[in-house]
Coordinates of C-alpha atoms in Angstrom, one line a residue:
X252 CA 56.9 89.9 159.2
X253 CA 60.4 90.6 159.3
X254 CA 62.0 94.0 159.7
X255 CA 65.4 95.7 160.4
X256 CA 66.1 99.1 160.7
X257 CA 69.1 101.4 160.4
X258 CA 69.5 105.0 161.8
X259 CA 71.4 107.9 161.5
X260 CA 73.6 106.4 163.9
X261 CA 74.2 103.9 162.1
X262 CA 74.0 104.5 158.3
X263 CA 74.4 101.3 156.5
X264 CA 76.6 101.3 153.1
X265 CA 74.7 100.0 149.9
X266 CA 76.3 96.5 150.3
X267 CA 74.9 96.4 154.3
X268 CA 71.4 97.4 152.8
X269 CA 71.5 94.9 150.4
X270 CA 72.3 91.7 152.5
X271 CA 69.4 92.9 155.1
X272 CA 67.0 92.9 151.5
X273 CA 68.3 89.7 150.9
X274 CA 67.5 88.6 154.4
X275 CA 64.5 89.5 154.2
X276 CA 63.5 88.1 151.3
X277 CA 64.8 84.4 151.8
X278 CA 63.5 84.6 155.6
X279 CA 59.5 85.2 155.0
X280 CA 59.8 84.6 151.5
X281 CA 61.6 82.1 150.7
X282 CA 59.7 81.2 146.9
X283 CA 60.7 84.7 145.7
X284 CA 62.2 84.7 142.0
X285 CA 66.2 84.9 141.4
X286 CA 64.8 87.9 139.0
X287 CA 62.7 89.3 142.2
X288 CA 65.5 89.0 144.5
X289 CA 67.5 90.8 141.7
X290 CA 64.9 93.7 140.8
X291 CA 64.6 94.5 145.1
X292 CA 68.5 94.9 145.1
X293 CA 68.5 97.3 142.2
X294 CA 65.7 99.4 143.6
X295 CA 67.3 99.6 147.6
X296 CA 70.6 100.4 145.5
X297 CA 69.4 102.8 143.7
X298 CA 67.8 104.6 146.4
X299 CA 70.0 104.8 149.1
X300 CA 72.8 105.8 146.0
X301 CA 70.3 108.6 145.2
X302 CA 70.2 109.4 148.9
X303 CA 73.6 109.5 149.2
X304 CA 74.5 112.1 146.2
X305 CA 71.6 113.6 145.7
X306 CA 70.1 113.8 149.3
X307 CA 72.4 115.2 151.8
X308 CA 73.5 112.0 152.8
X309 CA 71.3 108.5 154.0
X310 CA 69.5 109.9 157.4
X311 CA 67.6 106.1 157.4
X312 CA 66.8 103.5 156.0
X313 CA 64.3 100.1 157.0
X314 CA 63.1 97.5 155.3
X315 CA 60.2 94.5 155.7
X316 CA 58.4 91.9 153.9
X317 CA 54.9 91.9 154.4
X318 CA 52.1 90.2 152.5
X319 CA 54.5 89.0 149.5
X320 CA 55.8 92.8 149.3
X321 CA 58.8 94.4 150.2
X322 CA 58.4 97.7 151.4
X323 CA 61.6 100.0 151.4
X324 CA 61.7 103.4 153.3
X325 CA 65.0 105.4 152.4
X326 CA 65.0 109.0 154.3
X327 CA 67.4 111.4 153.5
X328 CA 68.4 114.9 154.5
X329 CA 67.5 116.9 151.5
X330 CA 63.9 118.5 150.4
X331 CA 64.9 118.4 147.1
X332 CA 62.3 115.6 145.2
X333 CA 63.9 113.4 142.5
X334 CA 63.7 114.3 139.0
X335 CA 64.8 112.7 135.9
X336 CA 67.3 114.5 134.0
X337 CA 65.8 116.0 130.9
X338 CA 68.0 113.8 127.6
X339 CA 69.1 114.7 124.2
X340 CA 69.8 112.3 121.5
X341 CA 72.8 113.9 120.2
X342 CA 74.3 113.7 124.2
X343 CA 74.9 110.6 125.7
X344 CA 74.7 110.7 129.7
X345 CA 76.2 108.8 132.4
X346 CA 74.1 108.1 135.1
X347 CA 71.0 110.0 136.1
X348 CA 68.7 106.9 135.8
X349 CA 68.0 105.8 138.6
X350 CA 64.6 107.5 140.0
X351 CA 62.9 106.5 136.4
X352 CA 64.3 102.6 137.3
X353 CA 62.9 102.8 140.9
X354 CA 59.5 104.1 139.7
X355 CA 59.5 101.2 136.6
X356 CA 60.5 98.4 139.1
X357 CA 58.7 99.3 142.0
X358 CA 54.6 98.5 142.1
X359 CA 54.1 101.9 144.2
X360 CA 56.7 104.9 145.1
X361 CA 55.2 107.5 147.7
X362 CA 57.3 110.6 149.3
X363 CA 56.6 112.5 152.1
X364 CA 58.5 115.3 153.7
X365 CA 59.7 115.1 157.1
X366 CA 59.1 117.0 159.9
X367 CA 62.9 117.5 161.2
X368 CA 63.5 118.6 157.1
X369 CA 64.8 115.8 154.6
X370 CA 62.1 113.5 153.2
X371 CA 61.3 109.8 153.1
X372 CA 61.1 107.9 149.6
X373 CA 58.8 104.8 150.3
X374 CA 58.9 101.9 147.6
X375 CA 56.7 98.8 147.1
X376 CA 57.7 95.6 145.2
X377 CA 55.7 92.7 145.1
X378 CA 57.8 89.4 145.0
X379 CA 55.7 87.2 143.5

């Protein structure tokens, strides 16, 4: 199993979060799909962006591969739960997709709240 973690301490831009997926992946699984590889980086992306505007700012974030699955946890500080932005035809929006893409990508999506405050989004992809 490989792991690596990253604190409040040490809160890891969206391109730091991405290599350590990356790592991940071709470290303890290295047979994973280009298209895999490319659906993980989207989802860890998306999250810690949601985190980031939506959440108070990134409080954590770890991720492992385990059992051909890649389990991202992505805390931030808000309570606030995601939602998707409710659409019209007629107006066209920019952005505001990203929760609907983690929960179509991802093979499980839990939250819980977190004792200090903030919550913890966890995400599951299988890479096979």
């Amino acid at each position: 199993m490989h792991q690596s973690a990253c604190t409040t301490a040490e809160a890891p831009e969206t391109a730091r979060a991405r290599a350590q997926v990356v790592d991940a992946i071709r470290e303890t699984a290295p047979g994973t799909s280009e298209e895999r590889v490319a659906d993980a980086l989207l989802v860890v992306t998306e999250l810690i962006t949601n985190a980031l505007r939506h959440g108070e700012g990134l409080s954590a974030c770890t991720q492992k591969v385990q059992d051909g699955r890649l389990v991202l946890h992505v805390a931030d500080h808000s309570d606030r739960l995601p939602v998707v932005p409710r659409r019209s035809d007629c107006q066209p929006f920019e952005g505001g997709y990203g929760w609907s893409i983690v929960q179509t990508i991802a093979e499980r999506v839990s939250l819980r709240a977190l004792p200090a405050g903030g919550k913890e989004i966890c995400a599951v992809l299988s890479l096979a």
